[in-house]
Short mmCIF file of C-alpha atoms in Angstrom, two decimals:
data_model
loop_
_atom_site.label_atom_id
_atom_site.label_comp_id
_atom_site.label_asym_id
_atom_site.label_seq_id
_atom_site.Cartn_x
_atom_site.Cartn_y
_atom_site.Cartn_z
CA MET E 1 53.60 54.08 74.44
CA ILE E 2 50.86 51.60 73.28
CA SER E 3 52.55 48.95 71.33
CA SER E 4 50.92 47.97 67.31
CA ARG E 5 50.22 44.52 69.07
CA ASN E 6 48.03 45.94 71.17
CA ILE E 7 46.38 47.86 67.89
CA LYS E 8 46.28 44.47 66.31
CA ARG E 9 44.27 42.55 69.10
CA VAL E 10 41.59 45.20 68.93
CA PHE E 11 41.52 45.02 65.11
CA PHE E 12 40.79 41.54 66.07
CA HIS E 13 38.03 42.03 68.25
CA VAL E 14 36.34 43.95 65.14
CA ASP E 15 37.70 41.49 62.42
CA LYS E 16 37.14 38.14 63.39
CA THR E 17 33.37 38.35 62.95
CA TYR E 18 33.89 38.69 59.41
CA ILE E 19 36.47 36.47 59.32
CA LEU E 20 34.40 34.08 60.30
CA THR E 21 31.38 34.88 58.17
CA LEU E 22 33.44 35.06 55.10
CA ILE E 23 34.80 30.70 56.05
CA ILE E 24 31.40 29.73 56.45
CA VAL E 25 30.36 31.24 53.35
CA PHE E 26 33.49 29.79 51.59
CA ILE E 27 32.84 26.26 53.18
CA LEU E 28 29.08 26.12 52.08
CA ASN E 29 29.66 26.90 48.46
CA ILE E 30 32.44 24.60 48.36
CA SER E 31 30.30 21.72 49.61
CA ILE E 32 27.56 22.87 47.38
CA ASN E 33 29.84 22.60 44.13
CA PHE E 34 31.23 19.23 45.37
CA LEU E 35 27.74 17.81 45.76
CA THR E 36 26.88 19.20 42.56
CA ASN E 37 29.40 18.82 40.25
CA ILE E 38 31.29 15.66 41.83
CA ILE E 39 28.39 13.66 43.08
CA ILE E 40 25.58 14.50 41.00
CA PHE E 41 26.89 15.53 37.56
CA SER E 42 30.32 13.74 37.74
CA GLN E 43 32.67 16.76 36.56
CA PRO E 44 36.30 16.42 36.19
CA ILE E 45 38.24 17.82 39.66
CA THR E 46 39.08 20.51 37.50
CA SER E 47 35.90 22.01 37.69
CA PHE E 48 35.95 21.62 40.91
CA LEU E 49 38.99 23.07 41.48
CA SER E 50 38.31 26.09 39.78
CA GLN E 51 35.36 26.30 41.85
CA ILE E 52 37.62 26.36 44.86
CA ILE E 53 39.75 29.20 43.45
CA ILE E 54 37.01 31.58 42.10
CA ASN E 55 35.70 31.09 45.80
CA PHE E 56 38.97 32.21 47.07
CA LEU E 57 39.24 35.02 44.92
CA SER E 58 36.17 37.05 45.49
CA LEU E 59 36.12 36.19 48.85
CA SER E 60 39.33 37.02 49.15
CA TYR E 61 39.03 40.61 48.01
CA VAL E 62 35.23 40.88 49.99
CA TYR E 63 37.18 40.37 53.30
CA LEU E 64 39.58 43.26 52.29
CA ILE E 65 36.28 45.14 52.01
CA MET E 66 35.06 44.03 54.83
CA TYR E 67 38.08 44.55 56.93
CA ALA E 68 38.70 48.17 55.11
CA VAL E 69 35.18 48.90 56.22
CA GLY E 70 35.15 47.60 59.63
CA GLN E 71 38.57 49.25 61.22
CA SER E 72 37.34 52.24 59.34
CA VAL E 73 33.69 53.17 60.78
CA ILE E 74 34.34 50.57 63.92
CA SER E 75 38.17 50.79 64.68
CA VAL E 76 39.22 54.22 64.00
CA PRO E 77 36.88 55.64 65.68
CA TYR E 78 36.38 54.19 69.17
CA LEU E 79 40.01 54.12 69.79
CA THR E 80 39.93 57.88 69.39
CA SER E 81 37.79 57.89 71.58
CA LEU E 82 39.79 55.54 73.89
CA ASN E 83 42.74 58.39 73.14
CA CYS E 84 44.67 55.76 71.38
CA PRO E 85 47.54 57.67 69.35
CA ARG E 86 46.23 58.56 66.25
CA LYS E 87 49.67 58.19 64.19
CA HIS E 88 50.09 55.14 65.54
CA LEU E 89 46.78 54.13 64.91
CA GLY E 90 46.90 55.34 61.14
CA LYS E 91 50.47 53.48 60.46
CA THR E 92 48.56 50.30 62.10
CA LEU E 93 45.95 50.20 59.54
CA ILE E 94 47.74 50.76 56.83
CA ILE E 95 50.53 47.98 57.67
CA SER E 96 48.00 45.59 58.68
CA GLY E 97 45.81 46.16 55.61
CA LEU E 98 49.11 45.57 53.31
CA LYS E 99 49.93 42.32 55.99
CA ARG E 100 46.43 40.47 54.92
CA THR E 101 46.95 41.62 51.36
CA ILE E 102 50.61 39.31 51.37
CA ILE E 103 49.01 36.69 53.08
CA ILE E 104 46.02 36.49 50.92
CA THR E 105 48.61 37.11 48.13
CA PHE E 106 51.18 34.45 49.32
CA ILE E 107 48.12 31.88 49.10
CA PHE E 108 47.34 33.11 45.44
CA LEU E 109 50.44 32.19 44.56
CA ILE E 110 50.52 28.73 45.88
CA LEU E 111 46.68 28.18 44.30
CA LYS E 112 48.70 29.20 41.07
CA LEU E 113 51.80 27.19 41.48
CA PHE E 114 50.13 24.14 42.38
CA ILE E 115 47.24 24.15 41.17
CA ILE E 116 46.04 26.03 38.13
CA ASN E 117 49.65 25.78 36.67
CA GLN E 118 49.40 22.11 37.02
CA PHE E 119 45.81 21.58 36.30
CA MET E 120 44.32 23.89 34.11
CA ALA E 121 46.92 25.71 32.32
CA ASP E 122 45.50 26.09 28.84
CA SER E 123 42.08 25.93 30.25
CA SER E 124 39.44 28.77 29.06
CA THR E 125 37.20 27.42 31.05
CA LEU E 126 37.84 29.80 34.35
CA PHE E 127 39.54 32.90 33.31
CA PHE E 128 39.54 35.39 30.94
CA ILE E 129 42.73 37.13 31.47
CA ARG E 130 44.99 34.85 29.00
CA ILE E 131 48.49 35.88 30.92
CA PHE E 132 46.83 34.12 34.23
CA LEU E 133 46.32 30.46 33.05
CA SER E 134 50.28 30.84 31.60
CA SER E 135 52.27 28.30 33.31
CA ASN E 136 55.75 30.56 32.60
CA LEU E 137 57.30 31.23 35.85
CA ILE E 138 57.32 35.04 35.24
CA ASP E 139 54.02 35.77 33.98
CA THR E 140 53.19 33.89 37.41
CA PHE E 141 54.88 36.44 39.09
CA SER E 142 53.31 38.97 36.96
CA ILE E 143 49.44 37.84 37.94
CA THR E 144 50.80 37.38 41.85
CA GLY E 145 51.97 41.16 41.37
CA ILE E 146 48.84 42.31 40.06
CA TYR E 147 46.64 40.52 42.49
CA PHE E 148 48.70 42.39 45.13
CA LEU E 149 48.15 45.34 43.77
CA ILE E 150 44.47 44.92 43.06
CA GLY E 151 43.75 43.77 46.77
CA TYR E 152 45.54 46.63 48.35
CA PHE E 153 43.83 48.85 46.06
CA ILE E 154 40.59 47.48 46.85
CA PHE E 155 41.45 47.67 51.01
CA ASN E 156 42.76 51.41 50.44
CA TYR E 157 40.20 52.42 48.44
CA PHE E 158 37.40 51.11 50.99
CA ALA E 159 39.16 52.75 53.82
CA TYR E 160 39.41 55.88 51.86
CA LEU E 161 35.80 55.94 51.23
CA CYS E 162 34.94 55.26 54.97
CA LEU E 163 37.27 57.78 56.24
CA THR E 164 35.95 60.37 53.68
CA GLY E 165 32.58 59.80 55.04
CA LEU E 166 33.87 59.92 58.82
CA THR E 167 35.39 62.94 58.36
CA VAL E 168 34.40 65.34 55.96
CA GLY E 169 30.69 64.01 55.06
CA TRP E 170 29.34 61.22 53.06
CA GLN E 171 27.86 63.22 50.33
CA TYR E 172 31.97 63.01 49.17
CA VAL E 173 31.58 59.52 49.12
CA LEU E 174 29.28 59.00 46.70
CA SER E 175 31.31 61.65 44.63
CA SER E 176 34.47 59.50 44.62
CA ILE E 177 32.87 56.52 43.74
CA LEU E 178 31.24 58.32 40.38
CA VAL E 179 35.06 59.48 40.03
CA LEU E 180 36.31 56.41 40.18
CA LEU E 181 33.01 54.68 37.84
CA GLY E 182 33.95 57.72 35.47
CA THR E 183 37.18 56.74 35.12
CA CYS E 184 37.15 53.48 34.58
CA PHE E 185 34.17 54.13 31.83
CA LEU E 186 36.51 56.78 30.03
CA LEU E 187 39.33 53.61 30.35
CA PHE E 188 36.71 50.72 29.33
CA LYS E 189 38.47 50.15 26.02
CA GLN E 190 42.09 49.75 27.59
CA ILE E 191 40.53 48.19 30.64
CA THR E 192 38.96 45.62 28.00
CA LEU E 193 42.57 44.98 26.06
CA LEU E 194 44.10 44.55 29.59
CA PHE E 195 41.65 41.98 30.99
CA VAL E 196 41.38 40.24 27.38
CA PHE E 197 44.85 40.53 25.64
CA GLY E 198 47.38 41.96 28.94
CA SER E 199 48.12 44.57 26.72
CA GLY E 200 49.44 47.37 28.66
CA PHE E 201 50.33 45.62 32.22
CA ASN E 202 53.11 47.71 32.87
CA ILE E 203 51.08 51.10 33.05
CA PHE E 204 48.06 49.17 34.81
CA ILE E 205 50.69 48.13 37.39
CA ILE E 206 52.15 51.60 37.41
CA ILE E 207 49.32 53.51 37.89
CA LEU E 208 48.18 50.94 40.63
CA ILE E 209 51.48 51.48 42.73
CA ILE E 210 50.63 55.47 42.64
CA LEU E 211 47.29 54.71 43.66
CA ASN E 212 48.25 53.01 46.43
CA ILE E 213 51.02 55.32 47.58
CA ILE E 214 48.48 58.42 46.87
CA LEU E 215 45.41 56.60 48.80
CA ASN E 216 48.21 55.16 52.11
CA ILE E 217 49.40 59.03 52.68
CA VAL E 218 45.34 60.47 52.62
CA ASN E 219 44.26 57.66 54.76
CA TYR E 220 46.86 58.11 56.85
CA LYS E 221 46.34 62.16 57.14
CA TYR E 222 42.61 61.56 57.67
CA ILE E 223 43.46 59.21 60.81
CA LYS E 224 46.02 61.42 62.12
CA THR E 225 43.13 64.72 61.84
CA PHE E 226 40.60 62.34 62.86
CA GLU E 227 38.14 64.06 65.52
CA TYR E 228 35.67 62.05 67.40
CA LYS E 229 32.26 64.08 67.13
CA TYR E 230 30.09 61.74 68.39
CA MET R 1 53.64 66.61 84.93
CA ASN R 2 52.34 70.21 84.54
CA ASN R 3 49.48 71.94 85.31
CA VAL R 4 46.90 71.63 81.67
CA MET R 5 46.70 75.38 80.17
CA LEU R 6 44.27 75.94 77.56
CA ASN R 7 45.37 79.72 75.65
CA GLU R 8 42.43 81.58 73.41
CA VAL R 9 41.00 78.34 72.70
CA TYR R 10 37.73 78.15 69.81
CA LYS R 11 35.96 75.76 68.94
CA VAL R 12 33.33 75.99 65.62
CA PHE R 13 31.11 74.04 64.59
CA ASP R 14 29.64 75.09 61.55
CA ASP R 15 27.98 78.37 62.30
CA THR R 16 28.15 77.62 66.12
CA LYS R 17 30.45 78.77 68.32
CA ALA R 18 31.14 75.97 70.78
CA ILE R 19 33.92 77.19 72.90
CA ASP R 20 34.34 80.84 72.82
CA ASN R 21 38.00 82.48 73.43
CA LEU R 22 38.52 80.00 76.90
CA THR R 23 41.87 80.84 78.65
CA LEU R 24 42.30 78.68 81.54
CA GLU R 25 44.49 76.48 83.57
CA ILE R 26 43.62 73.27 85.27
CA GLU R 27 46.13 72.54 88.24
CA LEU R 28 47.04 68.83 88.38
CA ASN R 29 45.98 66.12 90.77
CA LYS R 30 42.41 67.98 91.81
CA ILE R 31 38.88 67.38 91.25
CA TYR R 32 37.03 70.12 88.89
CA GLY R 33 33.59 69.81 88.83
CA LEU R 34 32.41 71.21 84.93
CA ILE R 35 29.03 72.95 85.20
CA GLY R 36 26.81 73.90 82.74
CA ARG R 37 23.20 74.08 81.28
CA ASN R 38 22.43 71.81 78.06
CA GLY R 39 24.62 73.56 75.20
CA ALA R 40 26.88 74.84 76.91
CA GLY R 41 29.80 73.28 75.69
CA LYS R 42 31.03 70.95 78.39
CA THR R 43 30.91 68.25 76.54
CA THR R 44 33.38 69.84 73.89
CA LEU R 45 35.96 71.71 76.61
CA LEU R 46 36.40 67.74 77.44
CA LYS R 47 36.93 66.69 74.23
CA LEU R 48 39.18 69.52 73.44
CA LEU R 49 40.90 68.59 76.55
CA ALA R 50 41.01 64.69 75.99
CA ASN R 51 42.37 65.60 72.18
CA GLN R 52 39.29 63.75 70.47
CA LEU R 53 38.70 67.21 69.08
CA TYR R 54 41.20 69.72 68.02
CA PRO R 55 40.65 73.53 68.40
CA THR R 56 39.20 75.92 66.08
CA SER R 57 42.15 78.32 67.03
CA GLY R 58 43.98 78.40 70.21
CA THR R 59 46.09 75.83 71.68
CA VAL R 60 45.49 73.71 74.62
CA LYS R 61 49.03 72.62 76.14
CA ILE R 62 50.28 69.75 79.05
CA ASP R 63 53.64 70.27 80.57
CA ASP R 64 54.21 73.17 78.16
CA LYS R 65 53.85 70.79 75.10
CA ILE R 66 51.00 71.65 72.52
CA LEU R 67 48.66 68.52 73.16
CA LYS R 68 47.42 68.07 68.83
CA ASP R 69 49.70 65.66 67.52
CA ASN R 70 51.14 64.72 70.56
CA ASP R 71 50.34 60.93 70.85
CA GLU R 72 52.58 60.36 74.34
CA LEU R 73 50.67 63.11 76.33
CA THR R 74 47.36 62.14 75.01
CA GLN R 75 47.50 58.41 76.37
CA ARG R 76 47.69 60.24 79.84
CA ILE R 77 44.15 61.48 79.38
CA CYS R 78 40.84 58.93 79.44
CA LEU R 79 37.41 60.53 78.59
CA ALA R 80 35.31 58.68 80.07
CA ARG R 81 31.36 58.96 78.28
CA GLU R 82 28.16 57.50 79.63
CA VAL R 83 27.35 56.10 76.16
CA ILE R 84 29.30 54.49 73.11
CA SER R 85 28.00 56.09 70.06
CA VAL R 86 30.24 53.63 67.75
CA ARG R 87 28.14 51.40 66.07
CA GLY R 88 29.53 47.73 65.68
CA ILE R 89 30.92 48.52 69.51
CA LYS R 90 27.68 48.43 70.63
CA ASP R 91 27.24 44.83 69.28
CA PHE R 92 29.95 44.05 71.56
CA LYS R 93 29.75 42.31 75.01
CA LEU R 94 30.55 43.93 78.13
CA LYS R 95 33.98 41.87 78.41
CA GLN R 96 35.27 42.66 75.05
CA ILE R 97 34.24 45.97 75.26
CA PHE R 98 36.78 46.32 78.86
CA ASP R 99 39.08 44.08 76.86
CA ILE R 100 39.78 46.56 74.52
CA ALA R 101 40.26 49.28 77.48
CA SER R 102 42.68 47.30 78.82
CA LEU R 103 44.70 47.32 75.95
CA ILE R 104 44.49 50.61 74.96
CA TYR R 105 45.37 52.71 78.66
CA PRO R 106 49.14 52.15 79.43
CA ASN R 107 48.30 52.71 83.24
CA TRP R 108 45.24 50.05 83.29
CA ASP R 109 44.77 48.70 86.55
CA ASN R 110 42.91 45.07 85.84
CA GLU R 111 43.10 44.02 89.40
CA PHE R 112 40.75 47.42 90.33
CA TYR R 113 38.52 46.64 87.30
CA LYS R 114 37.84 43.11 88.48
CA LYS R 115 36.74 45.29 91.83
CA LEU R 116 34.65 47.25 90.20
CA ILE R 117 32.52 44.69 88.80
CA ASP R 118 32.01 42.91 91.72
CA GLN R 119 31.02 46.47 93.56
CA PHE R 120 29.03 47.82 90.52
CA ASP R 121 27.88 43.99 90.07
CA LEU R 122 28.04 44.27 86.53
CA ASP R 123 27.18 40.95 84.25
CA ILE R 124 30.18 41.65 81.46
CA LYS R 125 28.52 38.95 79.13
CA LYS R 126 25.50 40.80 78.50
CA LYS R 127 26.03 43.11 75.15
CA TYR R 128 26.12 46.36 74.99
CA ILE R 129 22.89 47.54 73.45
CA LYS R 130 21.06 45.22 75.88
CA SER R 131 22.57 46.59 78.91
CA SER R 132 20.14 48.81 80.98
CA LYS R 133 20.71 52.89 80.61
CA GLY R 134 22.53 52.65 84.19
CA MET R 135 24.46 49.85 83.43
CA GLN R 136 26.04 51.92 80.09
CA THR R 137 27.14 54.29 82.20
CA MET R 138 28.59 52.39 84.90
CA VAL R 139 31.53 50.95 81.77
CA GLY R 140 31.97 54.46 81.48
CA ILE R 141 32.48 54.71 84.93
CA ILE R 142 34.71 51.36 85.46
CA ILE R 143 37.08 52.71 82.51
CA GLY R 144 37.91 55.94 83.92
CA LEU R 145 38.85 54.78 87.17
CA ALA R 146 40.46 51.49 85.82
CA SER R 147 42.42 53.51 83.19
CA ARG R 148 44.25 55.48 85.80
CA ALA R 149 45.14 57.86 83.62
CA PRO R 150 46.90 61.47 85.20
CA VAL R 151 44.30 63.43 83.96
CA THR R 152 40.75 61.60 83.74
CA LEU R 153 37.48 63.25 82.26
CA PHE R 154 34.17 62.30 83.46
CA ASP R 155 31.14 63.64 81.30
CA GLU R 156 27.72 63.31 83.26
CA PRO R 157 28.39 59.80 84.75
CA TYR R 158 25.65 59.31 86.12
CA VAL R 159 22.88 58.94 83.46
CA GLY R 160 20.41 56.26 84.16
CA LEU R 161 22.32 55.71 87.43
CA ASP R 162 19.96 54.42 90.42
CA PRO R 163 20.77 56.67 93.59
CA VAL R 164 22.96 53.52 95.62
CA ALA R 165 25.00 53.58 92.19
CA ARG R 166 25.46 56.97 92.27
CA GLU R 167 26.68 56.98 96.06
CA LEU R 168 28.82 53.74 95.32
CA PHE R 169 30.80 55.75 92.43
CA TYR R 170 31.16 58.88 94.36
CA GLU R 171 32.42 56.66 97.04
CA ILE R 172 35.32 55.07 95.38
CA LEU R 173 35.84 57.97 93.31
CA ILE R 174 37.19 59.75 96.33
CA ASN R 175 38.33 56.65 97.99
CA ASP R 176 40.76 56.00 94.76
CA TYR R 177 41.43 59.57 94.49
CA GLU R 178 42.89 59.85 97.92
CA LYS R 179 44.98 56.42 97.18
CA SER R 180 45.96 57.93 93.80
CA PRO R 181 45.83 61.43 93.32
CA ARG R 182 45.18 62.44 89.81
CA THR R 183 43.48 65.09 87.56
CA ILE R 184 39.93 64.54 87.68
CA ILE R 185 37.07 66.71 85.52
CA ILE R 186 33.76 65.98 86.51
CA SER R 187 30.61 67.51 83.85
CA THR R 188 27.48 67.64 85.94
CA HIS R 189 24.23 68.74 86.43
CA LEU R 190 23.95 66.83 89.89
CA ILE R 191 25.84 69.80 91.46
CA ASN R 192 24.18 69.19 94.85
CA GLU R 193 25.42 65.50 95.12
CA LEU R 194 29.25 66.37 94.23
CA GLU R 195 29.32 69.66 95.52
CA ASN R 196 31.27 68.46 98.21
CA SER R 197 33.53 66.33 96.30
CA PHE R 198 34.79 69.15 94.24
CA GLU R 199 38.07 70.82 95.09
CA LYS R 200 37.69 73.76 92.09
CA VAL R 201 34.41 74.44 90.22
CA LEU R 202 34.39 75.59 86.86
CA ILE R 203 30.93 77.12 85.55
CA LEU R 204 30.67 77.56 81.36
CA HIS R 205 27.78 79.95 79.97
CA LYS R 206 27.44 79.64 75.92
CA GLY R 207 31.56 78.73 75.13
CA LYS R 208 32.85 80.89 77.85
CA LEU R 209 34.15 80.23 81.14
CA MET R 210 31.98 81.91 83.98
CA LEU R 211 33.56 81.30 86.82
CA ASN R 212 36.91 79.11 88.17
CA GLU R 213 37.28 79.27 91.65
CA ASP R 214 37.73 76.85 94.56
CA MET R 215 35.18 75.17 96.15
CA GLU R 216 36.60 76.87 99.38
CA ASP R 217 36.17 80.74 98.27
CA ILE R 218 32.48 79.34 97.05
CA LYS R 219 31.91 78.46 99.95
CA ASN R 220 32.98 81.81 101.50
CA LYS R 221 31.98 84.08 99.43
CA ALA R 222 28.73 83.22 97.49
CA ARG R 223 25.50 85.22 99.68
CA VAL R 224 22.50 86.06 99.51
CA LEU R 225 21.05 89.52 100.36
CA SER R 226 17.39 90.02 101.11
CA GLY R 227 16.15 93.55 102.56
CA GLU R 228 14.88 96.77 101.55
CA LYS R 229 16.18 97.75 98.37
CA ASN R 230 18.31 101.24 99.82
CA LYS R 231 19.90 99.15 102.85
CA VAL R 232 20.70 96.49 100.48
CA ASP R 233 22.09 98.59 97.91
CA SER R 234 24.38 100.53 100.27
CA VAL R 235 26.14 97.53 102.33
CA THR R 236 26.40 95.50 98.38
CA LYS R 237 27.91 99.23 96.93
CA ASN R 238 31.73 97.43 95.88
CA LYS R 239 30.82 93.93 95.93
CA LYS R 240 30.10 91.37 92.62
CA ILE R 241 26.69 91.09 92.38
CA ILE R 242 25.92 88.37 90.09
CA TYR R 243 21.90 88.31 90.22
CA LYS R 244 19.58 91.09 91.06
CA GLN R 245 15.88 90.16 92.35
CA SER R 246 13.07 92.47 92.94
CA LEU R 247 9.79 92.36 94.67
CA GLY R 248 8.47 96.12 95.34
CA ARG R 249 10.59 97.49 97.68
CA LEU R 250 12.35 94.15 98.90
CA VAL R 251 15.28 92.87 97.03
CA ASN R 252 17.19 89.78 97.09
CA TYR R 253 20.88 90.52 95.62
CA THR R 254 23.35 87.23 94.94
CA VAL R 255 26.83 88.09 95.50
CA LEU R 256 30.04 86.32 94.93
CA ASP R 257 32.61 88.67 97.31
CA THR R 258 34.05 88.12 100.13
CA PHE R 259 32.82 90.55 103.53
CA THR R 260 34.70 91.82 106.23
CA GLU R 261 33.61 91.24 109.67
CA GLN R 262 33.02 94.91 110.11
CA GLU R 263 30.59 94.44 107.14
CA ILE R 264 28.88 91.84 108.19
CA LYS R 265 27.97 93.07 111.27
CA ASP R 266 26.59 96.63 109.61
CA ILE R 267 24.61 94.18 107.40
CA ASN R 268 23.44 92.80 110.83
CA ASN R 269 22.32 96.15 112.02
CA LEU R 270 20.45 97.09 109.04
CA GLN R 271 18.72 93.78 109.38
CA ILE R 272 19.26 92.61 106.17
CA ASP R 273 19.14 88.71 105.79
CA PHE R 274 22.79 87.27 105.17
CA SER R 275 22.68 84.05 103.69
CA SER R 276 25.45 81.70 102.33
CA LEU R 277 24.47 79.77 99.20
CA SER R 278 24.62 76.55 97.50
CA LEU R 279 26.67 75.91 94.32
CA GLN R 280 23.55 74.68 92.33
CA LYS R 281 21.99 77.88 93.59
CA LEU R 282 25.52 80.20 92.60
CA PHE R 283 24.94 78.59 89.12
CA VAL R 284 21.32 79.26 88.46
CA ASN R 285 21.60 82.63 89.39
CA LEU R 286 25.08 82.98 87.73
CA SER R 287 23.47 81.38 84.41
CA LYS R 288 20.09 83.88 84.84
CA GLY R 289 22.24 87.06 85.60
CA GLY R 290 24.76 86.27 82.97
CA GLU R 291 27.52 88.45 83.87
CA THR R 292 30.88 86.88 83.62
CA ILE R 293 33.49 87.27 86.68
#
């Protein structure tokens, strides 16, 4: 029986282009920021550090989107055409997404502990979530947890969109996006309060956990019953 | 491993019945030829056998176990297609495509793969999308052969290949089959080129199985009788006539049946032209006649 390691190696064939692209974008952004903030305008180091963190946060989520889309649209159909066991493929994709989110979250935790907490506590220049700037250890782990759950939700949701498109038709993808946007619109007040004051934090975490579990199950079912129609 | 069994299999796409009530037993370690007109359901049948599509109803079994949802059985099959349709993979270099295949097929033979690359003179540093149609077909052929899957299916493994490459493929296929027998099914339109390689022949027409015979039996049974209508009718009374053609008083009957020595003597005495038929001609007449045998 094929090992998960082999499937992961195939995933990496697809993944390496994305990693390379994002690393180049990251280095370019940071270099430009370094030149403008530090060399030209002689701004304090915290402003440059905040740029590193903003770049990392945005690019890490972009990476999770690219990983979910690339593996769902390329690896899943191609490996099915090579008779790769679907159940194994489904489990490996979900676990590899989880592992990547954990790794990214771990890097975020290090940045939070050693850069944000040390240099940017009480600074209002960087983030608008109050709890994010707190150097309290419990708040640090809470924000790390929510960062992980949002990251994993992004991965699962984009994988779900692509697998929906591939299996039942791309017109349903639009419906799925509209449902998400509609939900965000209806809950606009709650979401704003959450991001500004951190209220409803626990409910938000529970909702994300439930959504992630549901999307994991749906994505697994999609891959398990995937038909190669090309 | 036991035979592959299809039992009352239907495959429906929207309103189209691609496979229509197909019951079939595929014997192990034989080379099958799968023949049919465009849209007859050949690729769908191969995909059902490879577990890449699921039957709308009915079952596909290997080793008396249902293939659907069975990962272990699925891994014993390789369907080599003439083209890779997945976007993203097309931008890969050929080496990457072979590397991926080597990671997926459990019986992948790396030595054989390298030998095939040399024999087909394939530049594996080239991108798939920039390779010629023939080279893209070679990729499928090499994956199919080097996978060493107990059930190997080839879907039109000749598209874009020049005659030399095609001959090379047939030669390698037969030599390799003799060394390590396995079940091979080849869907093709180039019947004349491959008919000597087939041990059994399946003819599909509009999703239904029209013929499932040993190649030897076809050679012995497929006959054309030409002559005056009343004379030909008299000797083909109880025979399976699959195609009739008439021109005034003269007729041409394509028959797929056995004839005793006495019957052949009678045919000769009646001055009826009695000749054998190639597989290609049999297929054409069968498709035109449209009768199920």
